[in-house]
XYZ file of C-alpha atoms in Angstrom:
737
model
C 29.230 40.831 217.404
C 26.932 42.356 220.063
C 25.566 40.359 222.971
C 21.947 41.387 222.339
C 19.939 42.133 219.231
C 16.913 44.085 220.441
C 14.268 43.786 217.716
C 11.546 46.434 217.911
C 8.604 46.228 215.448
C 6.995 49.674 215.119
C 3.486 50.585 213.984
C 1.354 53.535 215.146
C 3.106 54.043 218.508
C 4.645 57.493 218.095
C 3.427 58.518 221.550
C 5.360 55.699 223.241
C 8.263 55.018 220.896
C 10.809 57.450 222.329
C 10.264 56.152 225.850
C 10.770 52.599 224.586
C 14.005 53.405 222.744
C 15.374 55.523 225.592
C 14.828 52.628 227.998
C 17.049 50.439 225.796
C 19.751 52.892 224.766
C 20.020 54.261 228.307
C 20.880 50.862 229.791
C 24.148 50.640 231.717
C 24.914 47.523 229.649
C 25.801 48.821 226.190
C 26.838 45.758 224.167
C 23.730 45.694 222.020
C 22.195 46.590 218.697
C 18.668 47.864 218.136
C 16.951 46.739 214.965
C 13.848 48.894 214.638
C 11.396 47.714 211.981
C 9.098 50.436 210.647
C 6.077 48.344 209.645
C 4.828 51.016 207.254
C 3.607 53.112 210.178
C 1.302 55.932 208.959
C 2.312 58.351 211.747
C 5.649 59.912 212.660
C 7.338 56.700 213.849
C 9.619 56.485 210.794
C 11.044 59.953 211.373
C 11.568 59.246 215.075
C 13.481 56.062 214.256
C 15.679 57.811 211.691
C 16.526 60.533 214.211
C 17.629 57.923 216.774
C 19.706 56.098 214.153
C 21.462 59.360 213.270
C 22.379 59.926 216.932
C 23.343 56.381 217.982
C 25.265 53.966 215.759
C 23.755 51.018 217.624
C 20.357 51.718 216.025
C 19.511 50.335 212.581
C 16.163 51.039 210.938
C 14.331 48.864 208.421
C 11.536 50.668 206.556
C 9.175 48.032 205.122
C 7.399 48.736 201.840
C 4.070 47.444 203.140
C 2.409 46.725 206.474
C 3.071 43.047 207.201
C 1.989 42.741 210.840
C 3.832 42.109 214.062
C 5.062 38.581 213.360
C 6.513 39.214 209.920
C 8.049 42.508 211.086
C 9.894 40.541 213.767
C 11.062 38.093 211.118
C 12.446 40.974 209.052
C 14.381 42.254 212.057
C 15.580 38.769 212.979
C 17.090 38.284 209.511
C 19.353 41.306 210.163
C 20.334 40.324 213.726
C 23.991 39.730 214.619
C 23.735 39.393 218.400
C 24.235 36.293 220.507
C 20.716 36.677 221.897
C 17.460 37.906 220.389
C 15.294 40.213 222.485
C 11.880 40.920 220.923
C 10.626 44.167 222.484
C 7.215 45.634 221.667
C 7.485 49.328 220.863
C 5.077 50.511 223.559
C 6.861 48.602 226.343
C 10.026 49.635 228.207
C 13.002 47.996 229.869
C 13.584 48.631 233.557
C 16.866 50.272 234.621
C 19.677 47.711 234.811
C 17.637 45.019 233.048
C 20.175 44.121 230.345
C 23.033 43.986 232.847
C 21.023 41.586 235.006
C 20.112 39.447 231.980
C 23.717 39.385 230.740
C 25.006 38.374 234.174
C 22.436 35.584 234.438
C 23.271 34.287 230.943
C 26.933 34.134 231.873
C 26.105 32.440 235.185
C 24.086 29.773 233.320
C 26.661 29.262 230.530
C 24.438 30.593 227.721
C 21.122 28.698 227.901
C 18.832 28.360 224.878
C 16.150 30.527 226.518
C 16.148 32.832 229.544
C 12.734 33.708 231.015
C 12.553 36.893 233.106
C 9.839 38.695 235.028
C 7.721 41.698 234.073
C 5.197 44.099 235.574
C 2.058 45.538 234.000
C 1.971 49.330 233.962
C -1.567 50.631 233.567
C -2.534 53.830 231.800
C -4.017 55.152 235.049
C -0.637 54.858 236.806
C -0.821 51.519 238.609
C 1.976 48.945 238.452
C 1.305 45.272 239.142
C 3.840 42.486 239.152
C 3.283 39.210 237.353
C 1.244 37.069 239.780
C 3.215 33.949 238.812
C 6.609 35.504 239.565
C 7.275 32.779 242.141
C 7.771 30.303 239.284
C 10.963 32.142 238.370
C 12.511 31.941 241.830
C 14.574 29.284 243.532
C 16.102 27.665 240.428
C 19.829 28.123 239.803
C 20.354 25.284 237.322
C 19.079 25.043 233.753
C 16.190 22.708 232.983
C 13.828 21.550 230.251
C 10.079 22.083 230.070
C 9.617 18.380 230.818
C 11.599 18.772 234.049
C 9.636 21.849 235.124
C 6.330 21.893 233.206
C 4.965 24.648 235.460
C 7.156 27.082 233.500
C 4.527 26.847 230.741
C 1.939 28.326 233.098
C 3.654 31.683 232.606
C 2.330 34.061 229.989
C 3.248 32.419 226.687
C 4.605 35.493 224.931
C 7.919 36.258 223.300
C 8.821 39.513 225.075
C 9.458 38.013 228.539
C 12.363 35.952 227.207
C 15.662 36.217 225.393
C 16.548 33.497 222.865
C 19.975 32.280 221.817
C 20.217 33.153 218.136
C 22.014 30.022 216.954
C 19.378 27.884 218.721
C 16.596 29.775 216.915
C 18.356 29.487 213.555
C 19.130 25.796 214.025
C 15.482 24.994 214.774
C 14.200 27.314 212.027
C 11.749 29.188 214.231
C 9.857 32.064 212.606
C 6.737 34.060 213.400
C 3.523 33.399 211.424
C 1.177 36.137 210.218
C -1.990 37.083 212.068
C -3.074 37.740 215.647
C -1.671 35.610 218.522
C 1.572 35.103 216.610
C 3.418 34.426 219.890
C 1.520 31.142 220.418
C 3.087 29.068 217.592
C 6.498 30.525 218.438
C 6.602 30.194 222.205
C 5.254 26.665 222.682
C 7.607 25.104 220.086
C 10.551 27.111 221.448
C 9.939 26.109 225.066
C 9.305 22.451 224.214
C 12.437 22.258 222.043
C 14.853 24.089 224.348
C 17.360 21.788 226.014
C 18.486 24.426 228.525
C 16.027 26.942 229.993
C 17.044 29.412 232.708
C 15.033 31.906 234.754
C 15.704 35.345 236.184
C 13.603 36.461 239.145
C 13.770 40.131 238.243
C 11.356 42.587 236.615
C 13.155 43.474 233.393
C 10.230 44.856 231.409
C 7.248 47.092 231.937
C 4.303 45.731 229.937
C 2.182 48.765 229.057
C -1.582 48.330 229.447
C -2.982 50.926 227.066
C -6.442 52.373 227.522
C -7.035 52.132 223.773
C -5.053 51.048 220.746
C -3.926 47.562 221.789
C -4.374 45.122 218.918
C -5.716 42.319 221.079
C -8.289 44.655 222.650
C -9.713 45.532 219.239
C -13.109 44.046 218.410
C -12.549 42.123 215.184
C -12.921 38.794 213.430
C -9.117 38.699 213.374
C -9.359 36.914 216.725
C -10.355 33.819 214.732
C -6.625 33.604 213.915
C -6.154 31.813 217.245
C -7.448 28.592 215.702
C -4.828 28.480 212.957
C -2.099 29.443 215.429
C -2.871 26.408 217.589
C -3.139 24.278 214.453
C 0.478 25.272 213.770
C 1.444 24.177 217.276
C -0.170 20.769 216.790
C 1.503 20.334 213.399
C 4.844 21.059 215.066
C 4.220 18.434 217.762
C 2.943 15.893 215.214
C 6.186 16.220 213.269
C 8.240 15.364 216.371
C 7.191 12.034 217.964
C 9.301 12.786 221.042
C 6.861 15.624 221.910
C 3.690 13.509 221.679
C 3.328 13.489 225.453
C 2.599 17.208 225.381
C -0.623 16.827 223.372
C -2.987 16.632 226.417
C -1.388 19.764 227.895
C -1.607 21.701 224.628
C -5.172 20.486 224.036
C -6.259 21.924 227.389
C -4.310 25.145 226.830
C -6.021 25.645 223.490
C -9.474 25.199 225.020
C -8.708 27.572 227.904
C -7.249 30.206 225.586
C -10.151 30.152 223.135
C -12.788 30.252 225.894
C -10.955 33.191 227.434
C -11.124 35.083 224.131
C -14.820 34.250 223.814
C -15.562 35.499 227.341
C -13.835 38.851 226.839
C -16.427 41.524 225.946
C -14.096 43.523 223.661
C -12.640 40.811 221.430
C -15.305 39.366 219.103
C -18.267 41.043 217.403
C -21.457 39.714 219.077
C -22.632 38.272 215.753
C -19.445 36.194 215.465
C -19.403 34.599 218.921
C -21.517 31.603 218.009
C -19.330 30.834 215.002
C -16.189 31.237 217.114
C -17.532 28.767 219.682
C -18.415 26.207 217.012
C -15.010 26.419 215.363
C -13.319 26.108 218.738
C -15.446 23.061 219.631
C -14.655 21.454 216.266
C -10.931 21.974 216.778
C -11.198 20.742 220.369
C -12.749 17.466 219.150
C -10.269 17.120 216.301
C -7.185 17.336 218.528
C -8.498 15.548 221.616
C -5.975 12.864 222.627
C -7.365 9.365 223.037
C -8.035 8.195 226.551
C -7.584 11.642 228.103
C -10.228 12.948 230.513
C -11.450 16.426 229.601
C -11.201 18.898 232.535
C -14.589 19.877 233.949
C -14.230 23.543 232.982
C -13.654 22.577 229.318
C -16.523 20.107 228.923
C -18.721 22.954 227.734
C -16.865 22.623 224.419
C -18.425 19.182 223.990
C -21.903 20.749 223.842
C -23.664 23.481 221.898
C -23.242 27.256 221.842
C -26.733 27.606 223.365
C -25.606 25.396 226.221
C -22.495 27.543 226.678
C -24.616 30.723 226.850
C -27.010 29.157 229.378
C -24.108 27.990 231.500
C -22.563 31.476 231.486
C -25.876 33.044 232.486
C -26.396 30.488 235.242
C -22.896 31.122 236.570
C -23.532 34.875 236.634
C -26.900 34.360 238.328
C -25.225 32.149 240.901
C -22.670 34.867 241.595
C -25.460 37.417 242.043
C -27.345 35.129 244.450
C -24.154 34.443 246.388
C -23.371 38.136 246.589
C -26.838 38.966 247.932
C -26.588 36.105 250.446
C -23.215 37.363 251.668
C -24.618 40.855 252.039
C -27.562 39.519 254.061
C -25.284 37.444 256.298
C -22.993 40.408 256.797
C -25.885 42.690 257.776
C -27.210 40.064 260.200
C -23.754 39.644 261.729
C -23.443 43.407 262.184
C -26.819 43.554 263.952
C -25.907 40.613 266.182
C -22.527 42.173 266.912
C -24.169 45.413 267.989
C -26.402 43.540 270.397
C -23.443 41.623 271.866
C -21.391 44.800 272.139
C -24.200 46.645 273.905
C -24.444 43.807 276.445
C -20.681 43.526 276.969
C -20.269 47.280 277.366
C -22.371 47.033 280.508
C -19.719 44.811 282.104
C -16.868 46.517 284.004
C -13.449 47.002 282.437
C -10.749 44.518 283.336
C -8.034 46.617 285.053
C -5.475 43.885 284.338
C -5.998 43.579 280.573
C -3.941 45.364 277.893
C -4.376 45.030 274.123
C -1.507 45.681 271.693
C -1.257 46.151 267.935
C 1.398 47.417 265.524
C 1.480 48.353 261.849
C -2.132 47.369 261.146
C -1.891 44.105 263.088
C 1.282 42.804 261.405
C 2.992 41.377 264.472
C 4.881 42.126 267.674
C 6.769 45.139 266.368
C 7.840 48.717 267.037
C 6.903 50.782 270.078
C 3.977 48.559 271.143
C 6.345 45.576 271.321
C 8.770 47.514 273.514
C 5.950 48.560 275.868
C 4.640 44.974 275.947
C 8.035 43.578 277.006
C 8.440 46.275 279.643
C 4.961 45.509 281.031
C 5.787 41.797 281.194
C 8.801 42.654 283.369
C 7.420 45.501 285.485
C 3.689 44.710 285.627
C 3.337 40.917 285.204
C -0.162 41.052 286.676
C -1.353 42.838 283.526
C -2.356 40.365 280.840
C -1.139 41.411 277.393
C -3.016 40.308 274.255
C -1.875 41.033 270.681
C -4.275 41.788 267.834
C -3.106 40.222 264.562
C -4.356 40.224 260.979
C -4.154 36.458 260.392
C -2.610 33.175 261.495
C 0.412 33.800 259.287
C 1.294 36.771 261.465
C 0.604 34.711 264.578
C 3.289 32.235 263.521
C 5.902 34.973 264.032
C 5.072 35.439 267.728
C 7.206 33.918 270.487
C 5.781 30.709 271.907
C 3.109 31.286 274.531
C 2.167 34.794 273.379
C -1.566 35.398 273.680
C -3.250 36.831 270.586
C -6.592 37.315 268.851
C -7.400 37.863 265.180
C -8.939 41.197 264.265
C -12.705 40.989 263.782
C -13.048 37.632 265.554
C -15.311 36.933 268.534
C -12.223 36.738 270.762
C -11.120 40.139 269.453
C -14.480 41.652 270.375
C -14.337 40.142 273.865
C -10.893 41.517 274.749
C -11.409 44.945 273.184
C -14.740 45.391 274.969
C -13.158 44.688 278.382
C -9.549 45.927 278.115
C -8.353 48.917 280.082
C -5.149 49.594 278.140
C -4.829 49.975 274.359
C -1.366 50.440 272.827
C -1.044 50.937 269.064
C 1.084 52.783 266.504
C -1.784 52.865 263.963
C -5.366 53.924 264.587
C -7.709 51.175 265.779
C -10.583 50.171 263.471
C -13.544 52.524 263.490
C -15.789 49.812 264.967
C -13.844 49.783 268.234
C -15.766 51.680 270.920
C -13.721 53.659 273.431
C -15.171 53.066 276.855
C -14.921 55.557 279.740
C -11.969 54.610 281.915
C -9.990 52.930 279.145
C -6.507 54.277 278.400
C -5.535 54.592 274.746
C -1.817 55.102 274.115
C -0.764 56.083 270.608
C 2.940 55.585 269.982
C 3.155 56.768 266.350
C 5.709 55.296 263.933
C 8.483 57.827 264.185
C 9.373 61.488 264.120
C 7.444 63.196 261.298
C 9.228 64.874 258.424
C 6.397 64.706 255.881
C 2.907 66.125 256.431
C 0.486 64.005 258.435
C -3.150 64.029 259.548
C -5.074 67.273 259.060
C -2.058 68.868 257.371
C -2.791 66.613 254.382
C -6.032 68.470 253.680
C -4.094 70.937 251.545
C -2.293 68.149 249.693
C -4.947 66.311 247.657
C -2.374 64.166 245.851
C -0.660 63.071 249.046
C -3.912 62.160 250.796
C -5.108 59.885 247.991
C -6.783 56.996 249.792
C -6.801 58.823 253.144
C -10.090 59.875 254.708
C -8.743 62.643 256.931
C -11.959 63.366 258.884
C -12.338 59.646 259.627
C -8.679 59.513 260.660
C -9.311 62.314 263.138
C -12.464 60.683 264.491
C -10.398 57.610 265.306
C -7.677 59.771 266.833
C -10.310 61.252 269.155
C -9.917 58.027 271.157
C -6.297 58.777 272.043
C -5.586 59.596 275.664
C -1.799 59.820 275.344
C 0.570 60.537 272.468
C 4.194 59.480 273.010
C 6.868 61.857 271.717
C 10.648 61.674 271.409
C 11.186 65.413 270.916
C 9.419 68.773 271.024
C 9.212 68.866 267.238
C 7.000 65.747 267.259
C 4.929 67.148 270.089
C 4.104 70.273 268.120
C 3.441 68.400 264.885
C 1.072 65.818 266.408
C -0.946 68.528 268.161
C -1.264 70.415 264.875
C -1.836 67.384 262.620
C -4.302 65.702 265.009
C -6.458 68.420 266.621
C -7.900 66.043 269.216
C -8.097 65.725 273.006
C -4.950 63.834 273.984
C -2.039 64.524 276.286
C 1.504 64.398 274.943
C 3.903 62.320 277.025
C 7.575 63.208 276.731
C 8.690 59.640 277.241
C 10.959 59.104 274.271
C 10.264 56.341 271.740
C 10.131 52.902 273.390
C 11.383 51.156 270.229
C 14.585 53.223 270.430
C 15.559 52.002 273.905
C 17.616 49.262 272.276
C 19.500 51.816 270.164
C 20.543 54.015 273.084
C 23.841 52.644 274.326
C 23.635 49.907 271.689
C 25.088 46.499 272.536
C 27.892 45.797 269.991
C 27.440 42.043 270.418
C 23.856 42.203 269.180
C 24.987 43.988 266.032
C 27.682 41.360 265.409
C 25.128 38.575 265.835
C 22.849 40.171 263.236
C 25.772 40.551 260.821
C 26.597 36.869 261.189
C 22.969 35.891 260.570
C 22.844 38.040 257.424
C 26.102 36.540 256.135
C 28.087 39.797 256.267
C 31.879 39.215 256.306
C 33.749 40.176 259.463
C 35.345 43.586 259.252
C 33.174 44.900 256.401
C 31.796 48.426 256.564
C 28.032 47.965 256.368
C 26.141 50.631 254.412
C 22.389 50.547 255.092
C 20.282 52.006 252.272
C 16.679 52.683 253.361
C 14.634 54.605 250.753
C 11.077 55.733 251.426
C 8.002 55.813 249.169
C 7.017 58.709 246.906
C 3.514 60.168 246.943
C 3.939 61.680 243.495
C 4.094 58.218 241.910
C 1.188 55.761 242.110
C 2.434 52.745 243.996
C 5.121 54.843 245.690
C 8.089 53.359 243.833
C 10.709 55.565 242.212
C 14.108 54.047 241.378
C 16.638 56.653 242.520
C 19.775 54.792 241.398
C 21.002 51.299 240.571
C 21.851 49.534 243.860
C 24.122 47.070 242.014
C 26.228 49.972 240.767
C 26.336 51.502 244.246
C 27.449 48.167 245.735
C 30.193 47.911 243.102
C 31.311 51.517 243.610
C 31.571 51.002 247.375
C 34.240 48.414 246.605
C 35.841 45.615 248.566
C 35.426 45.674 252.312
C 31.907 47.091 252.095
C 28.508 45.389 252.222
C 25.402 47.184 250.983
C 22.250 46.300 252.927
C 18.926 47.460 251.463
C 15.706 47.813 253.425
C 12.659 49.010 251.513
C 9.792 50.971 253.028
C 7.121 48.502 254.305
C 4.584 49.786 251.766
C 6.947 48.751 248.942
C 7.886 45.355 250.351
C 5.200 43.373 248.519
C 5.117 45.356 245.283
C 7.257 45.488 242.155
C 10.204 47.057 244.000
C 11.458 43.678 245.192
C 11.332 42.362 241.659
C 13.348 45.219 240.181
C 16.577 43.374 240.831
C 16.689 43.345 244.616
C 15.841 39.661 245.081
C 18.197 38.636 242.280
C 21.058 40.779 243.601
C 20.547 39.272 247.051
C 20.648 35.744 245.595
C 23.907 36.509 243.801
C 25.499 38.044 246.899
C 25.838 41.519 245.369
C 23.972 43.028 248.325
C 21.825 41.990 251.276
C 18.060 42.474 251.044
C 16.946 43.035 254.635
C 13.406 44.170 253.813
C 11.856 41.114 255.455
C 13.864 41.364 258.664
C 11.116 41.641 261.309
C 12.977 44.061 263.599
C 14.355 47.118 261.883
C 16.406 47.896 265.006
C 18.489 44.786 264.319
C 19.286 46.011 260.820
C 20.307 49.411 262.162
C 22.495 47.836 264.852
C 24.292 45.772 262.206
C 25.195 48.823 260.092
C 27.942 51.435 260.195
C 26.277 54.187 258.172
C 22.761 54.988 256.943
C 21.978 56.252 253.447
C 18.389 57.404 253.126
C 16.334 59.987 251.342
C 13.474 61.166 253.550
C 12.695 58.093 255.653
C 11.761 58.646 259.299
C 14.305 55.926 260.035
C 16.945 58.664 260.165
C 15.522 60.037 263.426
C 15.765 56.649 265.131
C 19.187 55.937 263.627
C 20.553 59.164 265.071
C 20.401 57.523 268.511
C 23.289 55.278 267.424
C 25.497 58.319 266.775
C 26.670 56.779 263.496
C 27.049 58.636 260.183
C 23.974 59.417 258.080
C 23.969 60.511 254.432
C 20.865 62.095 252.895
C 20.385 61.384 249.184
C 18.041 64.202 248.145
C 18.088 64.194 244.352
C 14.306 64.831 244.187
C 13.777 66.827 247.357
C 11.887 69.707 245.744
C 9.497 67.308 243.993
C 8.977 65.286 247.156
C 8.391 68.386 249.270
C 5.968 69.899 246.760
C 3.889 66.730 246.521
C 3.774 65.553 250.136
C 4.759 68.596 252.155
C 7.469 68.701 254.823
C 7.690 70.272 258.267
C 11.251 71.459 257.695
C 13.931 71.371 255.003
C 15.993 68.248 255.649
C 18.632 69.452 253.195
C 19.164 72.648 255.221
C 19.152 70.911 258.632
C 20.503 67.450 257.803
C 21.951 64.763 260.091
C 24.996 64.493 257.824
C 26.189 65.222 254.316
C 23.625 65.649 251.522
C 24.019 64.341 247.959
C 21.984 65.813 245.102
C 22.991 63.237 242.479
C 24.326 59.709 242.337
C 27.724 61.085 241.351
C 27.835 63.126 244.565
C 26.731 60.115 246.617
C 29.472 57.912 245.166
C 32.046 60.660 245.782
C 31.065 60.998 249.443
C 31.966 57.362 250.014
C 34.963 57.186 247.677
C 36.563 60.211 249.369
C 35.663 59.200 252.933
C 33.807 62.498 253.404
C 30.738 60.641 254.737
C 32.445 60.317 258.132
C 34.455 63.536 258.409
C 34.288 66.177 261.138
C 31.528 68.113 259.408
C 29.387 64.972 259.284
C 29.917 64.531 263.036
C 29.007 68.173 263.724
C 25.782 67.942 261.725
C 24.869 64.671 263.393
C 25.423 66.075 266.873
C 23.073 69.016 266.259
C 20.475 66.679 264.766
C 20.668 64.317 267.762
C 20.278 67.175 270.212
C 17.081 68.240 268.488
C 15.393 64.968 267.612
C 16.634 62.467 270.223
C 15.804 64.862 273.057
C 13.813 62.458 275.264
C 15.386 59.156 274.168
C 17.568 57.854 276.977
C 16.887 54.103 276.910
C 14.051 54.161 279.484
C 11.037 55.141 277.371
C 9.155 51.825 277.638
C 9.723 51.744 281.382
C 8.324 55.270 281.711
C 5.152 54.335 279.829
C 4.490 51.303 282.028
C 5.278 53.010 285.330
C 3.333 56.162 284.480
C 0.237 54.776 282.763
C -0.143 51.196 284.012
C 1.330 51.276 287.515
C 0.324 54.884 288.303
C 3.563 55.445 290.173
C 4.031 58.920 291.648
C 5.781 61.550 289.572
C 9.561 61.821 289.940
C 12.388 63.626 288.237
C 12.510 60.807 285.709
C 8.770 60.936 285.007
C 7.703 62.214 281.575
C 6.251 65.665 281.252
C 2.548 65.739 280.382
C 1.536 68.325 277.805
C -2.246 68.550 277.253
C -3.558 69.336 273.813
C -4.486 73.002 273.380
C -7.783 72.041 271.746
C -10.463 73.486 273.987
C -13.409 72.430 271.871
C -14.168 69.985 269.122
C -12.588 70.664 265.767
C -14.923 71.488 262.922
C -13.777 68.331 261.157
C -15.118 66.173 263.979
C -18.909 65.800 264.041
C -20.476 66.060 267.460
């Protein structure tokens, strides 16, 4: 008997069906059966299903004699199911890699609950991927519960495909799907209210495809009136079970919200049917209203007429339009007032003892600017340092007593209009005026491998969202560009054809890596819960420009952690641009919770994570150039190098001049570690040549050089950085005069 019965109703989805089936049959967890129900599909779906069944004995196909609709097709598949758990998968959706393994592990951990709810992400036809906004409701709960104990679980999308159901629980309760649209409603509410043991999995296990056309629920039709009978079924279920009577107010409100949402959607109901739909909804709302329950304000419109509903909608839209115009007027007035204030303040002299710092678009005291700030506090205490932050949440991460301003605030304008020194690793906002006599120091974010700046002009896909001419106009404010090697010096002068001077200081953020303190690394390991004596493998993948959102799953980190074996700890740190997207939900958070690996993405100082590790595995992340200062092994996993290079562009071939061994497949990567090759003599030779080239100016004194040279104006010495002016003699054609 298989663990999972994956039931896939199929109707007019031949363009998506193979991708759906491949996502199931290609899972690393193989104890499953697929019951594909051909709901009399008029296209080639039946032939596709038969071909899969001929190739894989786990696939069984039911060809129905007539089209019965989604709910009844699921029922037909359910009657044939033999698995412990039922997984209802729509035929245009897909499972994420490793999803069934994660679900199976969680079921075992929770001793086979009645229902397991997992997370999903919407994948849009135009390429975007967006995680479920209520994903937080799935986190932080290890024990099983009932809906009464955690009613917020019912705020999640009430559908069947974000759950697996224990088959004997479903059979015992006699749950089946009704005909018609919105068939999930009279299944999901009864199931969730009846389940004695519900568990959650904080992991994206399914991609919910958002089709441009062809979705049933986006079809304009009177079939949307089915919602009324579906909720009637829910109320009949509750009425037959006195113990569930307390849920009537909740279900009454849900019904009203759901029906009003359908009515408000422009593509659901024919215009001529909207009045009738409202009246039937209002009638049902009155019929099922619990006694003594106060109707929420947003649902009181159902106590009036359709004409009143239309007037209220128009008034709300008019109010939005008035508010929008008022905001625009206030914004224009604020801009004019700000220009007047700026003009007045720009007449005041610069403060020679004021420095302003920012890092990573105002995300905190981080990177090179942080290293320069600390050096200035020690060497030039008379210079007041002020940080620019995005919001108060970022301010909470600063050490006590650190002075800061929020970007765009009045305090921000005051300090940026008077400061002499500006230190940033990202361009300042375009509104910031560079005054004569001010010193702008751009630290960058690392040694460049991929194309940057003006070099992106020939890569239209890679510069999506980048306004290169505007980027260069902002870079025109740079006075100094810090470099750690001659390669960076040449690249920045080519990529940013502006009037700055390169300073061969080294990278201030890497001072802590040069001659690294072993005790600091041990302290970080202890804080992360890494066992003493373990070999720590740091995996730091970067984003991909050839995929919208930047996320491409190269391999299963759980498998890599298992293949590394005892005595090893896998630490994963995602690229900052992926930290808040679906990548975290694709198993990383769940694997961290279970102790399979350590998710260090949120660690504020990446240097700490590097110090705690013994070896770096990366693809094309600039982290490798910083890590080389530690003189520890580096492995490059380059299974899509040609694609990456073609889409983004690269200044050199990292696979031909690597800092260590290169793997072209997961099998090669696993072999490098299983055989011990990752730290052999050849790895050391490659790393030495790489360090000589890219850690050329890093000697642990970069931050000190910046402060002494640019803030204290100390005379040049043998230790002073070389100054290399930009070769640009005149303004670039991209920069308007």
